[in-house]
């Protein structure tokens, strides 16, 4: 599940591995639709608040595909729990039966590993389809990048130019600072096909307008930032502005990955800025 959004953003349009996203997703969704498939999701505490986890989860004992009842187990539909000793229970997710509304109560009793596995399955079953559709139909030419809004959302770049008075290159860079998952200097230059002077020209405009600041921060891969709080994410993620996490819904799959097509995230970022809900301006130590 992590590979698909990573490939979508990390490889250029036309890359063979990236072009395979729709086919891989179709096969994954077919497999996830099997009612007999169980995905191991880690271990849960068998006792919660003095009560057995199995007693707190509704449903009968689990029966294998051959009809054999498994002792000390519970089958709620979306989850199958099997006691393992006196302290833990093995947690499995049945992808074909997940229902976010009905499953919320059980999810609240499980740990982060189980919840993350559940969210990854849900992403493949539901939201990943939008990425696959964009791979099949995009205005970005082969060799270009969805992370370059001048290619993936040119009309939006024009709107930003009119609203801010920035040159098109600076407007595109502003959108990338607002919404791209890893806007390092190296990546931005690769996405945009810029040399060093082109980057500095666009960056200088953002600093002059007070839309960005220059600073030094460990592991950032850049010295150009949005003003506002900073999140020291652990590797392999890079640290980023806290405001960006709002656009990504945090890290529901355990990584900072764009789970929607990047042009949609650029659009949402600009909508928030235009509504006065953009990144906060505050003093940052250099």
Short mmCIF file of C-alpha atoms in Angstrom, two decimals:
data_model
loop_
_atom_site.label_atom_id
_atom_site.label_comp_id
_atom_site.label_asym_id
_atom_site.label_seq_id
_atom_site.Cartn_x
_atom_site.Cartn_y
_atom_site.Cartn_z
CA UNK A 1 0.00 0.00 0.00
CA UNK A 2 2.91 2.39 0.64
CA UNK A 3 4.51 1.63 -2.72
CA UNK A 4 1.66 3.01 -4.83
CA UNK A 5 1.54 6.57 -3.43
CA UNK A 6 5.33 6.65 -3.24
CA UNK A 7 5.68 5.69 -6.92
CA UNK A 8 3.02 8.19 -7.94
CA UNK A 9 4.98 11.14 -6.54
CA UNK A 10 8.57 9.87 -6.69
CA UNK A 11 8.75 8.84 -10.35
CA UNK A 12 8.05 10.90 -13.49
CA UNK A 13 5.04 10.41 -15.72
CA UNK A 14 5.71 7.62 -18.21
CA UNK A 15 8.08 5.73 -15.90
CA UNK A 16 7.32 2.01 -16.42
CA UNK A 17 7.02 1.21 -12.71
CA UNK A 18 4.71 4.17 -12.15
CA UNK A 19 2.62 3.29 -15.21
CA UNK A 20 1.94 -0.09 -13.62
CA UNK A 21 0.01 1.43 -10.70
CA UNK A 22 -3.47 0.82 -12.19
CA UNK A 23 -2.69 -2.82 -13.00
CA UNK A 24 -1.15 -3.52 -9.59
CA UNK A 25 -4.05 -1.85 -7.80
CA UNK A 26 -6.60 -3.86 -9.77
CA UNK A 27 -4.91 -7.12 -8.75
CA UNK A 28 -4.60 -6.00 -5.13
CA UNK A 29 -8.27 -5.01 -4.94
CA UNK A 30 -9.30 -8.35 -6.44
CA UNK A 31 -7.29 -10.18 -3.79
CA UNK A 32 -8.64 -8.00 -0.98
CA UNK A 33 -12.20 -8.79 -2.05
CA UNK A 34 -11.77 -12.46 -1.16
CA UNK A 35 -13.91 -13.24 1.93
CA UNK A 36 -11.38 -15.86 3.05
CA UNK A 37 -8.39 -13.48 3.13
CA UNK A 38 -7.12 -12.49 6.57
CA UNK A 39 -4.29 -9.98 6.96
CA UNK A 40 -2.20 -10.24 10.13
CA UNK A 41 -2.25 -6.89 11.93
CA UNK A 42 -0.11 -7.51 14.99
CA UNK A 43 -0.82 -8.31 18.60
CA UNK A 44 -3.32 -6.87 21.03
CA UNK A 45 -3.50 -7.03 24.81
CA UNK A 46 -5.86 -9.83 25.71
CA UNK A 47 -7.10 -7.93 28.75
CA UNK A 48 -8.49 -4.39 28.72
CA UNK A 49 -9.79 -2.76 31.88
CA UNK A 50 -9.99 -6.09 33.64
CA UNK A 51 -12.01 -7.75 30.87
CA UNK A 52 -10.95 -10.15 28.15
CA UNK A 53 -10.54 -8.54 24.72
CA UNK A 54 -12.43 -11.45 23.21
CA UNK A 55 -15.38 -10.76 25.52
CA UNK A 56 -15.42 -7.12 24.44
CA UNK A 57 -15.56 -7.98 20.72
CA UNK A 58 -18.92 -9.25 19.46
CA UNK A 59 -19.26 -12.27 17.20
CA UNK A 60 -18.90 -16.05 17.14
CA UNK A 61 -15.72 -18.08 17.23
CA UNK A 62 -13.73 -18.02 14.01
CA UNK A 63 -14.14 -20.94 11.62
CA UNK A 64 -11.43 -21.71 9.08
CA UNK A 65 -12.31 -21.93 5.36
CA UNK A 66 -12.70 -25.70 5.94
CA UNK A 67 -15.23 -25.07 8.70
CA UNK A 68 -13.00 -25.91 11.66
CA UNK A 69 -13.75 -23.78 14.74
CA UNK A 70 -10.65 -22.17 16.24
CA UNK A 71 -10.63 -22.23 20.08
CA UNK A 72 -10.39 -18.94 22.01
CA UNK A 73 -11.17 -16.82 18.99
CA UNK A 74 -13.64 -14.17 17.92
CA UNK A 75 -14.91 -13.27 14.42
CA UNK A 76 -16.56 -9.85 14.21
CA UNK A 77 -16.61 -9.75 10.44
CA UNK A 78 -13.90 -7.19 9.81
CA UNK A 79 -11.65 -8.59 12.56
CA UNK A 80 -10.61 -12.03 13.69
CA UNK A 81 -8.92 -12.27 17.09
CA UNK A 82 -7.21 -15.38 18.36
CA UNK A 83 -5.90 -15.68 21.93
CA UNK A 84 -2.19 -16.45 22.14
CA UNK A 85 -1.33 -17.35 25.70
CA UNK A 86 -2.71 -15.39 28.62
CA UNK A 87 -1.45 -11.93 27.68
CA UNK A 88 -1.92 -11.38 23.96
CA UNK A 89 -4.29 -11.95 21.07
CA UNK A 90 -3.35 -12.16 17.41
CA UNK A 91 -5.25 -9.55 15.41
CA UNK A 92 -6.28 -10.17 11.81
CA UNK A 93 -8.23 -7.93 9.44
CA UNK A 94 -10.67 -9.34 6.87
CA UNK A 95 -10.46 -6.75 4.05
CA UNK A 96 -13.66 -7.88 2.36
CA UNK A 97 -15.73 -6.96 5.43
CA UNK A 98 -14.27 -3.66 6.62
CA UNK A 99 -16.78 -0.92 7.39
CA UNK A 100 -15.22 2.27 8.87
CA UNK A 101 -18.34 3.29 10.77
CA UNK A 102 -19.06 -0.14 12.24
CA UNK A 103 -15.39 -0.89 12.94
CA UNK A 104 -14.55 2.27 14.90
CA UNK A 105 -15.29 0.79 18.32
CA UNK A 106 -13.05 -2.25 17.85
CA UNK A 107 -10.29 -0.17 16.28
CA UNK A 108 -10.23 2.00 19.40
CA UNK A 109 -9.31 -1.09 21.45
CA UNK A 110 -6.36 -2.03 19.20
CA UNK A 111 -2.84 -0.64 19.00
CA UNK A 112 -1.25 1.61 16.37
CA UNK A 113 0.05 -1.32 14.32
CA UNK A 114 -3.42 -2.80 13.89
CA UNK A 115 -4.98 0.58 13.14
CA UNK A 116 -2.29 1.38 10.57
CA UNK A 117 -2.78 -2.00 8.86
CA UNK A 118 -6.51 -1.33 8.73
CA UNK A 119 -5.96 2.12 7.19
CA UNK A 120 -3.59 0.71 4.56
CA UNK A 121 -6.17 -1.87 3.53
CA UNK A 122 -8.85 0.79 3.41
CA UNK A 123 -6.62 3.00 1.26
CA UNK A 124 -6.14 0.22 -1.30
CA UNK A 125 -9.83 -0.58 -1.37
CA UNK A 126 -11.03 3.01 -1.65
CA UNK A 127 -8.79 6.06 -2.04
CA UNK A 128 -5.99 4.58 -4.18
CA UNK A 129 -8.36 4.44 -7.13
CA UNK A 130 -7.99 8.20 -7.65
CA UNK A 131 -4.22 7.81 -8.05
CA UNK A 132 -4.70 5.06 -10.62
CA UNK A 133 -7.18 7.16 -12.60
CA UNK A 134 -4.72 10.07 -12.69
CA UNK A 135 -1.97 7.78 -14.01
CA UNK A 136 -4.27 6.80 -16.87
CA UNK A 137 -5.34 10.37 -17.65
CA UNK A 138 -3.01 13.27 -16.85
CA UNK A 139 -2.06 16.49 -18.67
CA UNK A 140 1.56 15.99 -17.62
CA UNK A 141 3.76 14.87 -20.52
CA UNK A 142 5.99 11.83 -20.27
CA UNK A 143 9.12 12.74 -18.36
CA UNK A 144 7.30 15.47 -16.43
CA UNK A 145 6.30 15.42 -12.79
CA UNK A 146 2.96 15.65 -11.02
CA UNK A 147 4.87 17.50 -8.28
CA UNK A 148 5.43 20.40 -10.70
CA UNK A 149 2.18 22.41 -10.58
CA UNK A 150 3.17 24.25 -13.75
CA UNK A 151 2.65 20.87 -15.48
CA UNK A 152 -0.02 19.22 -13.32
CA UNK A 153 -2.13 22.29 -12.42
CA UNK A 154 -1.24 25.11 -14.82
CA UNK A 155 -4.55 26.91 -14.38
CA UNK A 156 -3.99 27.00 -10.62
CA UNK A 157 -0.54 28.49 -11.10
CA UNK A 158 -2.19 31.22 -13.18
CA UNK A 159 -4.66 31.93 -10.38
CA UNK A 160 -1.80 32.25 -7.88
CA UNK A 161 0.04 34.62 -10.23
CA UNK A 162 -3.00 36.90 -10.49
CA UNK A 163 -3.71 36.80 -6.77
CA UNK A 164 -0.14 37.40 -5.57
CA UNK A 165 1.63 39.20 -8.40
CA UNK A 166 4.36 36.55 -8.37
CA UNK A 167 6.05 35.40 -11.53
CA UNK A 168 4.87 31.95 -12.71
CA UNK A 169 8.02 30.20 -11.46
CA UNK A 170 7.68 31.71 -7.99
CA UNK A 171 3.96 30.86 -7.92
CA UNK A 172 4.75 27.23 -8.73
CA UNK A 173 7.45 27.14 -6.07
CA UNK A 174 5.04 28.57 -3.50
CA UNK A 175 2.54 25.79 -4.22
CA UNK A 176 5.32 23.23 -3.86
CA UNK A 177 6.36 24.66 -0.49
CA UNK A 178 2.74 24.57 0.59
CA UNK A 179 1.86 21.07 -0.53
CA UNK A 180 4.63 18.86 -1.94
CA UNK A 181 5.61 16.01 0.41
CA UNK A 182 9.39 16.51 0.22
CA UNK A 183 10.24 19.92 -1.32
CA UNK A 184 14.02 19.72 -1.01
CA UNK A 185 16.07 21.96 -3.28
CA UNK A 186 17.29 18.95 -5.25
CA UNK A 187 13.80 17.59 -5.79
CA UNK A 188 12.28 20.95 -6.75
CA UNK A 189 15.00 21.58 -9.31
CA UNK A 190 14.43 18.09 -10.74
CA UNK A 191 10.64 18.49 -10.85
CA UNK A 192 10.79 21.94 -12.45
CA UNK A 193 13.82 21.44 -14.70
CA UNK A 194 15.55 24.40 -13.04
CA UNK A 195 19.18 25.25 -12.62
CA UNK A 196 20.47 26.99 -9.48
CA UNK A 197 19.83 30.59 -10.64
CA UNK A 198 16.23 29.76 -11.64
CA UNK A 199 15.54 28.34 -8.18
CA UNK A 200 17.13 31.31 -6.44
CA UNK A 201 15.17 33.79 -8.53
CA UNK A 202 11.85 32.17 -7.58
CA UNK A 203 12.88 31.69 -3.95
CA UNK A 204 13.97 35.33 -3.69
CA UNK A 205 10.52 36.51 -4.72
CA UNK A 206 8.84 34.42 -2.02
CA UNK A 207 11.18 35.79 0.65
CA UNK A 208 10.68 39.37 -0.53
CA UNK A 209 6.89 38.97 -0.28
CA UNK A 210 7.09 37.40 3.17
CA UNK A 211 5.65 34.12 1.88
CA UNK A 212 8.77 32.13 2.82
CA UNK A 213 11.81 32.48 5.03
CA UNK A 214 15.42 31.38 4.86
CA UNK A 215 16.66 29.28 7.78
CA UNK A 216 18.78 26.25 8.69
CA UNK A 217 17.12 23.09 9.93
CA UNK A 218 18.60 19.59 10.29
CA UNK A 219 17.77 16.98 7.63
CA UNK A 220 15.52 19.38 5.73
CA UNK A 221 17.46 19.36 2.46
CA UNK A 222 16.58 23.01 1.97
CA UNK A 223 16.89 26.45 3.51
CA UNK A 224 13.56 27.81 2.25
CA UNK A 225 10.54 27.29 4.49
CA UNK A 226 6.99 28.35 5.13
CA UNK A 227 6.66 30.39 8.32
CA UNK A 228 5.16 28.49 11.22
CA UNK A 229 5.69 25.46 13.48
CA UNK A 230 8.04 22.66 12.46
CA UNK A 231 7.60 18.89 12.82
CA UNK A 232 10.73 16.77 13.40
CA UNK A 233 9.55 13.62 11.67
CA UNK A 234 11.73 10.54 11.91
CA UNK A 235 13.49 8.92 8.95
CA UNK A 236 12.69 7.88 6.31
CA UNK A 237 10.36 10.90 6.33
CA UNK A 238 11.92 14.34 6.24
CA UNK A 239 10.97 16.97 8.82
CA UNK A 240 8.36 19.38 7.46
CA UNK A 241 6.22 22.38 8.34
CA UNK A 242 3.41 21.36 10.67
CA UNK A 243 0.90 23.06 8.39
CA UNK A 244 1.65 20.55 5.62
CA UNK A 245 0.48 17.67 7.83
CA UNK A 246 -2.98 19.23 7.74
CA UNK A 247 -3.14 18.65 3.99
CA UNK A 248 -2.01 15.05 4.36
CA UNK A 249 -4.30 14.15 7.25
CA UNK A 250 -1.24 13.49 9.39
CA UNK A 251 0.40 10.20 8.46
CA UNK A 252 -2.48 7.68 8.45
CA UNK A 253 -0.39 4.96 6.78
CA UNK A 254 2.65 5.64 8.97
CA UNK A 255 4.51 7.67 6.31
CA UNK A 256 4.19 11.19 4.93
CA UNK A 257 2.82 10.25 1.51
CA UNK A 258 0.38 11.94 -0.83
CA UNK A 259 -2.67 9.69 -0.79
CA UNK A 260 -4.43 11.84 -3.38
CA UNK A 261 -3.18 13.14 -6.73
CA UNK A 262 -0.82 16.02 -6.08
CA UNK A 263 -2.79 18.51 -8.19
CA UNK A 264 -5.70 18.00 -5.78
CA UNK A 265 -3.46 18.73 -2.81
CA UNK A 266 -2.13 21.86 -4.53
CA UNK A 267 -5.72 22.99 -5.07
CA UNK A 268 -6.67 22.43 -1.44
CA UNK A 269 -3.56 24.21 -0.20
CA UNK A 270 -4.33 27.30 -2.27
CA UNK A 271 -7.98 27.26 -1.21
CA UNK A 272 -6.91 27.37 2.43
CA UNK A 273 -4.44 30.18 1.76
CA UNK A 274 -7.04 32.17 -0.19
CA UNK A 275 -9.50 31.70 2.71
CA UNK A 276 -6.98 33.09 5.19
CA UNK A 277 -6.18 29.68 6.67
CA UNK A 278 -2.65 29.36 5.33
CA UNK A 279 0.53 28.70 7.31
CA UNK A 280 1.05 30.96 10.32
CA UNK A 281 3.63 33.69 10.32
CA UNK A 282 5.93 33.67 13.31
CA UNK A 283 9.56 34.30 14.09
CA UNK A 284 11.88 31.35 13.39
CA UNK A 285 15.36 31.19 14.86
CA UNK A 286 18.14 30.98 12.29
#
